Amino acid sequence: MKTMKTIRILRLRDIFLLLVLLSLALSCGSDDNGMDCPDPTNANCDQVGDDPQDDDPQDDDPVVLEPTLSSVAPVTGPKHTEVVITGENFGTDATKVSVSFNGTPGEVLGVTDTEVTVRVPARAYTGPITMEVDGFDLTGPEFVYELSEVNVETFAGVPSNNDGGGGFVDGPGTVAKFDRPQDLVMDSKGNLFVSDNDNDAIRKIDIDGNVTTFAGGQRGDGDGTGTDARFNGPKGMAIDGNDNIYLVDGRNNKIKKITPSGEVSTIVGDGVSAYRDGPVETARFHDPTDIAIGKDGNLYLTERGFSTIRRISLDDNFSVSTYAGSIGESGSENGDFGMARFNAPVGLYVDDEGNFWVTQAPIDGADEHKIRKVDWDTKTVGTITGGAQGYVDGGPVTAKFANPYGISVGSDGTLIVADKGNHCIRRIDPEGMVETIAGVPGNNDGDGGFVNGPGDIAEFQFPVAVLYAGNEIYVVEEGNGVIRRIILD
């Protein structure tokens, strides 16, 4: 009997030990936090991470730590500058790291857990540094891109100083001719349209450089389609998202619309040179120069003759009003619209935030060769740079221009100005610093020329309009009767 009792006790003990072992085995599973074991001191349980003593590495879940960016150096330079980004948790796998400058990918040269080295790509231009590390997005400071190469070439037209005058010839860009072109716009397909002033035509340059007459071609005043329409000294143009062109028909003192199919219609103006706000039936203009589409979808134009900026309401049957400035009161006073004054405003451009950028080319010789800004939100006018006529690069107070004309604005806030009287293309950075990127200044003495090549030796003759398109700037030259292209690198 004693022997059988002992056997029963042993069996109960074995059952108890078996239950304890089973309980321990179950406790070494994954807990609610995704760890391999709720008790990290338990040597019999698998641990998270690459533990060389781990008895089952297949069930490890990697720990991903969020990367951080702490500094970038340098934050300015030309293409191919090597930039070092410091931070934490970058890893060491270069395939999981990408860096872009103003949206253009750079070349990642090396990666450690705390440092990434990257080369600035060509034609990145000024903009923010963005970074992606294994699915995490980081944003760094703005990188200021310095131009290292500027080259000027002829895009379309034969320079008039080679044959004694302008011409009117369609065909490939190398044989086409223009006569005192004034402005250009680009449509959604990359085609350029040029207001050819003395040929009274709108010319089209396709992406292959072929030139055709899109509308007009004979002096007069008449609506119609294509070459049946008539213009008299077409000047400034603007283009909307549907590729409709709005045109200042200069000597007709009218504003016209040209559809993508070439249909021309008059929006406002009766052909009489005068200054009159009001409904479309009675509104009049005197020497309108340039035109732009505002943030509100309405049309705005510079009126050089009366030193004002006018507004044409597209949602109110084309009624006309004075937006800024005062008729017959020229000057350069800053402030709200009630007190601000302009002196012969010519170039007009609207940036992505709706602000207007205006150039002044005084008729009366006043020291007001300036670049002005009309702030859309505050409805105030300010002076960016310029003053007395001359040629000086430098800060906003010291820089000088000579009849600055066309103006264009890049997405980074950089201004490009056709300095007509100095035969140069000038660049103004967001801080107001002015530099010449192409052209040899003629100091307004008429000694412009025609030379292609690097920016510091290229020559222009009375550039009047510019179009800033990424890494290219298109220039309309009134004097040489050509369209030039500046390639930035």
Short mmCIF file of C-alpha atoms in Angstrom, two decimals:
data_model
loop_
_atom_site.label_atom_id
_atom_site.label_comp_id
_atom_site.label_asym_id
_atom_site.label_seq_id
_atom_site.Cartn_x
_atom_site.Cartn_y
_atom_site.Cartn_z
CA MET A 1 0.00 0.00 0.00
CA LYS A 2 2.83 2.39 0.83
CA THR A 3 4.40 1.75 -2.59
CA MET A 4 1.19 2.57 -4.48
CA LYS A 5 0.77 5.81 -2.45
CA THR A 6 4.31 6.89 -3.38
CA ILE A 7 3.62 6.29 -7.08
CA ARG A 8 0.47 8.44 -6.90
CA ILE A 9 2.44 11.32 -5.30
CA LEU A 10 5.11 11.12 -8.00
CA ARG A 11 2.51 11.27 -10.70
CA LEU A 12 0.88 14.35 -9.15
CA ARG A 13 4.29 16.03 -8.92
CA ASP A 14 5.03 15.22 -12.57
CA ILE A 15 1.71 16.67 -13.61
CA PHE A 16 2.42 19.85 -11.62
CA LEU A 17 5.89 20.26 -13.18
CA LEU A 18 4.43 19.73 -16.62
CA LEU A 19 1.88 22.48 -16.03
CA VAL A 20 4.63 24.88 -14.81
CA LEU A 21 6.74 24.21 -17.91
CA LEU A 22 3.74 24.72 -20.16
CA SER A 23 2.97 28.02 -18.44
CA LEU A 24 6.56 29.23 -18.94
CA ALA A 25 6.46 28.30 -22.61
CA LEU A 26 3.27 30.26 -23.16
CA SER A 27 4.68 33.34 -21.36
CA CYS A 28 7.57 33.54 -23.89
CA GLY A 29 5.24 34.54 -26.80
CA SER A 30 4.63 37.99 -28.27
CA ASP A 31 2.98 40.52 -25.96
CA ASP A 32 0.57 43.27 -26.90
CA ASN A 33 3.44 45.65 -27.64
CA GLY A 34 4.89 43.42 -30.37
CA MET A 35 7.90 42.29 -28.25
CA ASP A 36 9.09 38.70 -28.25
CA CYS A 37 8.83 38.41 -24.46
CA PRO A 38 7.03 40.46 -21.81
CA ASP A 39 9.92 39.86 -19.38
CA PRO A 40 13.25 40.95 -20.95
CA THR A 41 15.18 39.44 -18.01
CA ASN A 42 13.97 35.96 -18.89
CA ALA A 43 16.95 34.23 -20.51
CA ASN A 44 14.70 31.54 -21.95
CA CYS A 45 12.74 34.06 -24.11
CA ASP A 46 13.66 35.56 -27.49
CA GLN A 47 14.56 39.29 -27.41
CA VAL A 48 13.89 42.00 -29.99
CA GLY A 49 16.85 42.89 -32.18
CA ASP A 50 19.87 41.13 -33.54
CA ASP A 51 20.89 39.17 -30.42
CA PRO A 52 23.66 36.69 -31.33
CA GLN A 53 22.43 34.47 -28.47
CA ASP A 54 18.89 34.51 -29.85
CA ASP A 55 17.68 30.95 -30.21
CA ASP A 56 15.20 31.90 -32.95
CA PRO A 57 16.24 35.02 -34.93
CA GLN A 58 13.52 34.39 -37.53
CA ASP A 59 10.84 35.83 -35.27
CA ASP A 60 12.66 39.15 -34.57
CA ASP A 61 10.84 42.41 -35.51
CA PRO A 62 13.28 45.23 -36.50
CA VAL A 63 13.15 48.46 -34.53
CA VAL A 64 12.79 51.50 -36.86
CA LEU A 65 13.80 54.77 -35.24
CA GLU A 66 12.50 57.99 -36.80
CA PRO A 67 15.27 60.02 -38.48
CA THR A 68 15.86 63.67 -37.62
CA LEU A 69 17.68 66.44 -39.51
CA SER A 70 19.71 68.89 -37.46
CA SER A 71 21.93 70.88 -39.85
CA VAL A 72 22.96 71.41 -43.48
CA ALA A 73 26.20 72.89 -44.78
CA PRO A 74 26.76 74.69 -47.01
CA VAL A 75 23.38 76.17 -47.91
CA THR A 76 24.55 78.08 -50.97
CA GLY A 77 26.65 77.21 -53.99
CA PRO A 78 26.66 76.30 -57.71
CA LYS A 79 25.91 72.96 -59.31
CA HIS A 80 27.91 69.96 -58.04
CA THR A 81 28.47 71.53 -54.61
CA GLU A 82 28.87 68.76 -51.99
CA VAL A 83 26.42 69.30 -49.15
CA VAL A 84 26.63 67.50 -45.77
CA ILE A 85 23.39 66.85 -43.90
CA THR A 86 23.73 65.87 -40.24
CA GLY A 87 21.15 64.28 -37.98
CA GLU A 88 20.26 60.93 -36.48
CA ASN A 89 18.92 57.54 -37.56
CA PHE A 90 19.75 57.86 -41.26
CA GLY A 91 20.88 54.22 -41.37
CA THR A 92 23.66 53.07 -43.68
CA ASP A 93 21.72 51.91 -46.73
CA ALA A 94 22.11 54.59 -49.46
CA THR A 95 19.28 53.06 -51.48
CA LYS A 96 16.85 54.12 -48.75
CA VAL A 97 17.97 57.77 -48.74
CA SER A 98 17.12 60.47 -51.31
CA VAL A 99 17.74 64.23 -51.23
CA SER A 100 16.24 66.87 -53.54
CA PHE A 101 17.07 70.54 -54.07
CA ASN A 102 14.03 72.59 -55.05
CA GLY A 103 12.44 69.33 -56.23
CA THR A 104 15.41 68.17 -58.32
CA PRO A 105 17.09 64.97 -57.03
CA GLY A 106 20.73 65.23 -55.99
CA GLU A 107 23.37 62.49 -56.09
CA VAL A 108 23.78 60.77 -52.71
CA LEU A 109 27.52 60.18 -52.24
CA GLY A 110 27.59 58.56 -48.81
CA VAL A 111 25.40 57.65 -45.86
CA THR A 112 26.13 56.99 -42.20
CA ASP A 113 23.66 56.89 -39.35
CA THR A 114 24.36 60.54 -38.55
CA GLU A 115 25.52 62.06 -41.84
CA VAL A 116 24.50 62.15 -45.51
CA THR A 117 26.68 63.66 -48.24
CA VAL A 118 24.94 64.73 -51.44
CA ARG A 119 25.93 66.56 -54.62
CA VAL A 120 23.78 69.48 -55.82
CA PRO A 121 22.29 68.77 -59.26
CA ALA A 122 22.62 71.13 -62.22
CA ARG A 123 19.74 73.55 -62.75
CA ALA A 124 18.19 72.97 -59.36
CA TYR A 125 17.85 76.70 -58.64
CA THR A 126 16.96 78.21 -55.31
CA GLY A 127 14.47 76.28 -53.17
CA PRO A 128 14.04 74.03 -50.13
CA ILE A 129 16.10 70.91 -49.42
CA THR A 130 13.86 67.87 -48.96
CA MET A 131 14.92 64.42 -47.82
CA GLU A 132 13.38 60.96 -47.63
CA VAL A 133 14.86 58.30 -45.34
CA ASP A 134 13.27 54.86 -45.44
CA GLY A 135 9.79 56.30 -45.93
CA PHE A 136 10.19 59.28 -43.56
CA ASP A 137 10.00 62.78 -45.11
CA LEU A 138 12.24 65.56 -43.81
CA THR A 139 12.51 69.23 -44.84
CA GLY A 140 15.66 71.27 -44.45
CA PRO A 141 16.53 74.92 -45.11
CA GLU A 142 16.44 76.72 -48.45
CA PHE A 143 19.46 76.15 -50.68
CA VAL A 144 20.50 79.25 -52.62
CA TYR A 145 21.63 78.10 -56.06
CA GLU A 146 24.44 80.11 -57.63
CA LEU A 147 24.61 80.27 -61.41
CA SER A 148 27.93 79.02 -62.71
CA GLU A 149 27.22 79.21 -66.45
CA VAL A 150 25.05 81.51 -68.55
CA ASN A 151 24.94 81.08 -72.32
CA VAL A 152 23.03 83.16 -74.84
CA GLU A 153 21.83 81.86 -78.22
CA THR A 154 19.46 82.95 -80.96
CA PHE A 155 16.19 81.06 -80.74
CA ALA A 156 14.37 82.56 -83.71
CA GLY A 157 14.91 85.39 -86.17
CA VAL A 158 17.68 86.95 -88.22
CA PRO A 159 19.22 90.00 -86.49
CA SER A 160 18.20 93.17 -88.27
CA ASN A 161 21.65 94.72 -87.92
CA ASN A 162 22.83 92.06 -90.38
CA ASP A 163 20.53 93.16 -93.20
CA GLY A 164 19.77 96.79 -92.44
CA GLY A 165 16.24 96.39 -91.11
CA GLY A 166 13.49 94.13 -89.89
CA GLY A 167 11.51 91.75 -92.05
CA PHE A 168 8.43 89.57 -92.24
CA VAL A 169 9.36 85.98 -93.07
CA ASP A 170 7.85 82.73 -91.83
CA GLY A 171 9.88 79.52 -91.69
CA PRO A 172 12.55 77.86 -89.56
CA GLY A 173 13.93 80.01 -86.77
CA THR A 174 17.23 80.53 -88.59
CA VAL A 175 15.54 82.25 -91.55
CA ALA A 176 12.41 83.77 -89.98
CA LYS A 177 12.25 87.55 -89.57
CA PHE A 178 10.46 89.89 -87.18
CA ASP A 179 10.12 93.68 -87.06
CA ARG A 180 10.33 95.31 -83.61
CA PRO A 181 8.81 92.43 -81.61
CA GLN A 182 7.50 93.49 -78.19
CA ASP A 183 6.35 90.60 -76.01
CA LEU A 184 5.89 86.83 -75.82
CA VAL A 185 3.90 84.20 -73.94
CA MET A 186 4.07 80.41 -73.78
CA ASP A 187 1.06 78.11 -74.05
CA SER A 188 0.45 74.81 -72.28
CA LYS A 189 2.12 72.88 -75.12
CA GLY A 190 5.35 74.89 -75.04
CA ASN A 191 4.62 77.02 -78.12
CA LEU A 192 5.68 80.68 -78.01
CA PHE A 193 3.57 83.56 -79.31
CA VAL A 194 5.23 86.87 -80.16
CA SER A 195 3.61 90.27 -80.68
CA ASP A 196 5.38 91.48 -83.83
CA ASN A 197 4.79 95.21 -83.54
CA ASP A 198 5.71 96.68 -86.91
CA ASN A 199 4.39 93.66 -88.80
CA ASP A 200 1.06 94.06 -86.96
CA ALA A 201 0.97 90.32 -86.39
CA ILE A 202 1.02 87.64 -83.74
CA ARG A 203 3.66 85.10 -84.66
CA LYS A 204 3.85 81.53 -83.38
CA ILE A 205 7.09 79.64 -82.69
CA ASP A 206 6.50 75.92 -82.20
CA ILE A 207 8.65 73.67 -80.02
CA ASP A 208 10.84 72.87 -83.05
CA GLY A 209 11.57 76.54 -83.66
CA ASN A 210 9.39 76.98 -86.76
CA VAL A 211 7.77 80.41 -87.13
CA THR A 212 4.30 81.00 -88.61
CA THR A 213 1.88 83.91 -88.64
CA PHE A 214 -0.86 83.05 -86.15
CA ALA A 215 -3.05 86.14 -86.50
CA GLY A 216 -2.98 89.48 -88.31
CA GLY A 217 -0.24 90.52 -90.68
CA GLN A 218 -1.66 93.75 -92.10
CA ARG A 219 -2.14 97.10 -90.37
CA GLY A 220 -5.65 97.99 -89.44
CA ASP A 221 -8.32 97.33 -86.85
CA GLY A 222 -10.63 94.41 -87.30
CA ASP A 223 -11.79 91.26 -85.62
CA GLY A 224 -11.68 87.96 -87.46
CA THR A 225 -9.88 84.64 -87.56
CA GLY A 226 -6.16 84.18 -88.15
CA THR A 227 -4.67 86.36 -90.86
CA ASP A 228 -8.07 87.96 -91.55
CA ALA A 229 -7.79 89.90 -88.27
CA ARG A 230 -6.12 93.31 -88.19
CA PHE A 231 -3.88 94.92 -85.55
CA ASN A 232 -2.02 98.22 -85.24
CA GLY A 233 1.14 97.94 -83.16
CA PRO A 234 0.42 94.91 -80.91
CA LYS A 235 2.35 95.03 -77.63
CA GLY A 236 1.87 93.27 -74.27
CA MET A 237 0.25 89.84 -73.95
CA ALA A 238 -1.04 87.49 -71.27
CA ILE A 239 -2.26 83.90 -71.55
CA ASP A 240 -4.76 82.03 -69.39
CA GLY A 241 -5.06 78.37 -68.40
CA ASN A 242 -7.14 77.63 -71.49
CA ASP A 243 -4.50 79.12 -73.83
CA ASN A 244 -6.56 82.23 -74.62
CA ILE A 245 -4.31 85.20 -75.33
CA TYR A 246 -5.17 88.71 -74.15
CA LEU A 247 -3.46 91.38 -76.23
CA VAL A 248 -2.78 95.11 -75.95
CA ASP A 249 -3.42 96.41 -79.47
CA GLY A 250 -1.27 99.46 -78.90
CA ARG A 251 -2.00 102.09 -81.53
CA ASN A 252 -5.65 101.01 -81.65
CA ASN A 253 -5.87 101.57 -77.87
CA LYS A 254 -7.86 98.37 -77.53
CA ILE A 255 -7.69 95.12 -75.59
CA LYS A 256 -8.34 92.01 -77.68
CA LYS A 257 -8.74 88.31 -77.08
CA ILE A 258 -7.31 85.55 -79.31
CA THR A 259 -8.58 82.00 -78.84
CA PRO A 260 -6.37 78.92 -79.41
CA SER A 261 -7.99 78.56 -82.85
CA GLY A 262 -6.93 82.10 -83.80
CA GLU A 263 -10.28 83.85 -83.46
CA VAL A 264 -9.74 87.53 -82.61
CA SER A 265 -12.34 89.68 -80.84
CA THR A 266 -12.24 93.11 -79.20
CA ILE A 267 -12.93 93.08 -75.45
CA VAL A 268 -12.89 96.79 -74.67
CA GLY A 269 -11.81 100.09 -76.20
CA ASP A 270 -13.28 102.10 -79.08
CA GLY A 271 -10.04 103.13 -80.74
CA VAL A 272 -10.00 106.67 -79.34
CA SER A 273 -6.92 107.64 -77.36
CA ALA A 274 -8.23 108.91 -74.05
CA TYR A 275 -8.58 108.02 -70.38
CA ARG A 276 -12.02 106.97 -69.25
CA ASP A 277 -13.16 104.43 -66.68
CA GLY A 278 -16.61 102.93 -66.84
CA PRO A 279 -18.66 100.36 -68.73
CA VAL A 280 -17.33 98.59 -71.78
CA GLU A 281 -19.28 100.85 -74.15
CA THR A 282 -17.49 104.03 -73.07
CA ALA A 283 -14.14 102.98 -71.50
CA ARG A 284 -11.00 104.26 -73.21
CA PHE A 285 -7.21 103.91 -72.97
CA HIS A 286 -4.15 105.99 -73.79
CA ASP A 287 -0.89 104.19 -74.53
CA PRO A 288 -1.65 100.87 -72.79
CA THR A 289 1.55 98.82 -72.67
CA ASP A 290 1.48 95.48 -70.86
CA ILE A 291 -1.24 93.19 -69.54
CA ALA A 292 -1.52 90.41 -66.94
CA ILE A 293 -4.18 88.15 -65.44
CA GLY A 294 -4.73 88.84 -61.76
CA LYS A 295 -5.26 86.39 -58.95
CA ASP A 296 -8.98 87.13 -59.19
CA GLY A 297 -9.07 86.17 -62.88
CA ASN A 298 -9.53 89.75 -64.09
CA LEU A 299 -7.24 91.66 -66.44
CA TYR A 300 -4.80 94.36 -65.33
CA LEU A 301 -2.71 96.59 -67.57
CA THR A 302 -0.07 99.26 -67.31
CA GLU A 303 -0.96 102.53 -68.96
CA ARG A 304 2.24 104.35 -69.65
CA GLY A 305 0.59 107.48 -70.98
CA PHE A 306 -1.26 108.28 -67.75
CA SER A 307 0.99 106.43 -65.23
CA THR A 308 -1.71 104.15 -63.87
CA ILE A 309 -2.65 100.51 -63.58
CA ARG A 310 -6.12 99.79 -64.93
CA ARG A 311 -8.44 96.87 -64.18
CA ILE A 312 -10.78 95.16 -66.65
CA SER A 313 -13.46 93.10 -64.93
CA LEU A 314 -14.18 89.90 -66.80
CA ASP A 315 -17.05 89.08 -64.43
CA ASP A 316 -18.72 92.50 -64.80
CA ASN A 317 -19.10 92.81 -68.55
CA PHE A 318 -15.55 94.18 -69.05
CA SER A 319 -16.06 97.38 -67.06
CA VAL A 320 -12.84 99.37 -66.58
CA SER A 321 -11.55 101.02 -63.41
CA THR A 322 -8.31 102.53 -62.13
CA TYR A 323 -6.65 100.00 -59.85
CA ALA A 324 -3.58 101.94 -58.65
CA GLY A 325 -2.03 105.32 -59.35
CA SER A 326 -3.75 108.55 -60.26
CA ILE A 327 -4.39 109.97 -63.72
CA GLY A 328 -2.05 112.80 -64.59
CA GLU A 329 -0.04 112.52 -61.35
CA SER A 330 3.24 110.75 -62.05
CA GLY A 331 5.79 109.93 -59.38
CA SER A 332 7.13 107.09 -57.25
CA GLU A 333 5.33 107.58 -53.96
CA ASN A 334 4.78 104.34 -52.04
CA GLY A 335 1.84 103.46 -49.83
CA ASP A 336 -1.76 102.49 -50.23
CA PHE A 337 -3.54 102.83 -53.54
CA GLY A 338 -4.90 106.23 -52.65
CA MET A 339 -1.47 107.81 -52.28
CA ALA A 340 0.78 105.60 -54.46
CA ARG A 341 2.03 107.03 -57.74
CA PHE A 342 3.79 105.60 -60.81
CA ASN A 343 5.91 107.20 -63.51
CA ALA A 344 5.37 105.59 -66.91
CA PRO A 345 4.75 101.99 -65.81
CA VAL A 346 5.49 99.54 -68.63
CA GLY A 347 6.27 95.93 -67.67
CA LEU A 348 3.74 93.97 -65.61
CA TYR A 349 3.92 90.47 -64.14
CA VAL A 350 1.75 88.63 -61.60
CA ASP A 351 3.47 86.06 -59.37
CA ASP A 352 2.02 82.90 -57.82
CA GLU A 353 0.82 84.83 -54.75
CA GLY A 354 -1.02 87.41 -56.83
CA ASN A 355 1.48 90.26 -56.32
CA PHE A 356 2.13 92.62 -59.24
CA TRP A 357 5.67 93.49 -60.31
CA VAL A 358 5.95 96.69 -62.31
CA THR A 359 8.81 98.36 -64.18
CA GLN A 360 9.00 102.10 -64.78
CA ALA A 361 10.54 103.67 -67.90
CA PRO A 362 10.03 107.43 -67.37
CA ILE A 363 9.13 109.51 -70.40
CA ASP A 364 10.07 112.79 -68.70
CA GLY A 365 13.64 111.80 -67.80
CA ALA A 366 12.90 111.72 -64.07
CA ASP A 367 15.11 109.68 -61.74
CA GLU A 368 12.46 107.01 -61.37
CA HIS A 369 13.81 104.03 -63.31
CA LYS A 370 12.47 101.64 -60.72
CA ILE A 371 11.11 98.20 -60.00
CA ARG A 372 7.86 98.41 -58.01
CA LYS A 373 5.76 95.83 -56.18
CA VAL A 374 2.00 95.96 -55.72
CA ASP A 375 1.12 93.72 -52.78
CA TRP A 376 -2.11 91.83 -53.46
CA ASP A 377 -3.03 91.24 -49.81
CA THR A 378 -2.21 94.63 -48.31
CA LYS A 379 -3.15 96.67 -51.39
CA THR A 380 -0.01 98.76 -51.06
CA VAL A 381 2.75 99.78 -53.46
CA GLY A 382 6.47 99.63 -52.63
CA THR A 383 9.80 100.18 -54.40
CA ILE A 384 12.12 97.19 -54.70
CA THR A 385 15.13 98.88 -56.24
CA GLY A 386 16.28 101.51 -58.72
CA GLY A 387 16.14 105.29 -58.97
CA ALA A 388 18.34 107.56 -61.03
CA GLN A 389 19.11 106.42 -64.55
CA GLY A 390 22.40 104.56 -64.86
CA TYR A 391 24.04 101.18 -64.64
CA VAL A 392 25.02 99.80 -61.23
CA ASP A 393 24.76 96.28 -59.84
CA GLY A 394 24.42 95.88 -56.09
CA GLY A 395 21.97 96.35 -53.26
CA PRO A 396 18.43 97.71 -53.55
CA VAL A 397 19.50 101.24 -52.64
CA THR A 398 22.54 101.52 -54.93
CA ALA A 399 21.43 99.58 -58.04
CA LYS A 400 20.57 101.56 -61.16
CA PHE A 401 18.69 100.85 -64.38
CA ALA A 402 18.00 102.63 -67.66
CA ASN A 403 14.40 102.26 -68.80
CA PRO A 404 13.74 98.80 -67.36
CA TYR A 405 11.01 97.23 -69.43
CA GLY A 406 9.86 93.59 -69.40
CA ILE A 407 9.82 91.64 -66.15
CA SER A 408 9.27 88.00 -65.22
CA VAL A 409 9.31 86.18 -61.88
CA GLY A 410 10.56 82.68 -61.10
CA SER A 411 8.95 80.28 -58.64
CA ASP A 412 11.78 81.03 -56.20
CA GLY A 413 10.93 84.74 -56.16
CA THR A 414 13.82 85.77 -58.41
CA LEU A 415 13.04 88.67 -60.75
CA ILE A 416 14.40 88.85 -64.30
CA VAL A 417 14.33 92.30 -65.90
CA ALA A 418 14.98 93.41 -69.48
CA ASP A 419 17.03 96.57 -68.87
CA LYS A 420 16.25 98.11 -72.23
CA GLY A 421 18.43 101.19 -72.08
CA ASN A 422 21.47 99.30 -70.78
CA HIS A 423 21.05 96.44 -73.30
CA CYS A 424 21.29 93.92 -70.45
CA ILE A 425 19.35 91.24 -68.65
CA ARG A 426 19.39 91.83 -64.91
CA ARG A 427 18.53 89.50 -62.03
CA ILE A 428 17.09 90.60 -58.68
CA ASP A 429 17.13 88.09 -55.82
CA PRO A 430 14.46 88.03 -53.07
CA GLU A 431 16.64 90.32 -50.90
CA GLY A 432 16.78 92.97 -53.64
CA MET A 433 20.38 92.36 -54.76
CA VAL A 434 20.83 93.17 -58.44
CA GLU A 435 23.29 91.50 -60.81
CA THR A 436 23.74 91.42 -64.57
CA ILE A 437 23.45 87.88 -65.90
CA ALA A 438 23.86 88.66 -69.61
CA GLY A 439 24.79 91.60 -71.77
CA VAL A 440 27.39 94.34 -71.99
CA PRO A 441 25.91 97.65 -70.80
CA GLY A 442 25.60 100.39 -73.40
CA ASN A 443 24.65 103.03 -70.83
CA ASN A 444 21.62 104.09 -72.86
CA ASP A 445 23.74 105.51 -75.71
CA GLY A 446 22.34 103.20 -78.38
CA ASP A 447 25.50 101.14 -78.70
CA GLY A 448 23.90 97.75 -78.21
CA GLY A 449 25.08 94.89 -80.37
CA PHE A 450 24.45 91.30 -81.30
CA VAL A 451 26.75 88.63 -79.88
CA ASN A 452 25.90 85.10 -78.72
CA GLY A 453 27.94 83.21 -76.14
CA PRO A 454 28.63 83.38 -72.39
CA GLY A 455 26.62 85.95 -70.48
CA ASP A 456 29.54 88.29 -69.82
CA ILE A 457 30.34 88.71 -73.54
CA ALA A 458 26.84 88.39 -75.05
CA GLU A 459 25.36 91.57 -76.48
CA PHE A 460 21.76 92.72 -76.93
CA GLN A 461 20.08 95.71 -78.54
CA PHE A 462 17.09 97.07 -76.67
CA PRO A 463 15.66 93.97 -74.97
CA VAL A 464 12.05 94.71 -74.09
CA ALA A 465 10.52 91.49 -72.75
CA VAL A 466 11.61 88.39 -70.84
CA LEU A 467 9.99 85.07 -70.01
CA TYR A 468 11.55 83.10 -67.14
CA ALA A 469 10.88 79.41 -67.85
CA GLY A 470 12.82 77.18 -65.45
CA ASN A 471 16.41 76.90 -66.64
CA GLU A 472 15.77 79.13 -69.65
CA ILE A 473 15.00 82.80 -70.18
CA TYR A 474 13.49 83.92 -73.47
CA VAL A 475 14.31 87.49 -74.47
CA VAL A 476 12.51 89.67 -77.01
CA GLU A 477 14.88 92.12 -78.66
CA GLU A 478 13.26 95.12 -80.23
CA GLY A 479 16.51 96.43 -81.69
CA ASN A 480 17.79 93.25 -83.32
CA GLY A 481 14.33 91.92 -84.14
CA VAL A 482 15.04 88.44 -82.72
CA ILE A 483 14.08 86.09 -79.92
CA ARG A 484 17.09 85.08 -77.86
CA ARG A 485 17.35 82.27 -75.33
CA ILE A 486 19.51 82.33 -72.21
CA ILE A 487 20.37 78.89 -70.83
CA LEU A 488 21.17 78.89 -67.12
CA ASP A 489 23.33 76.28 -65.42
#
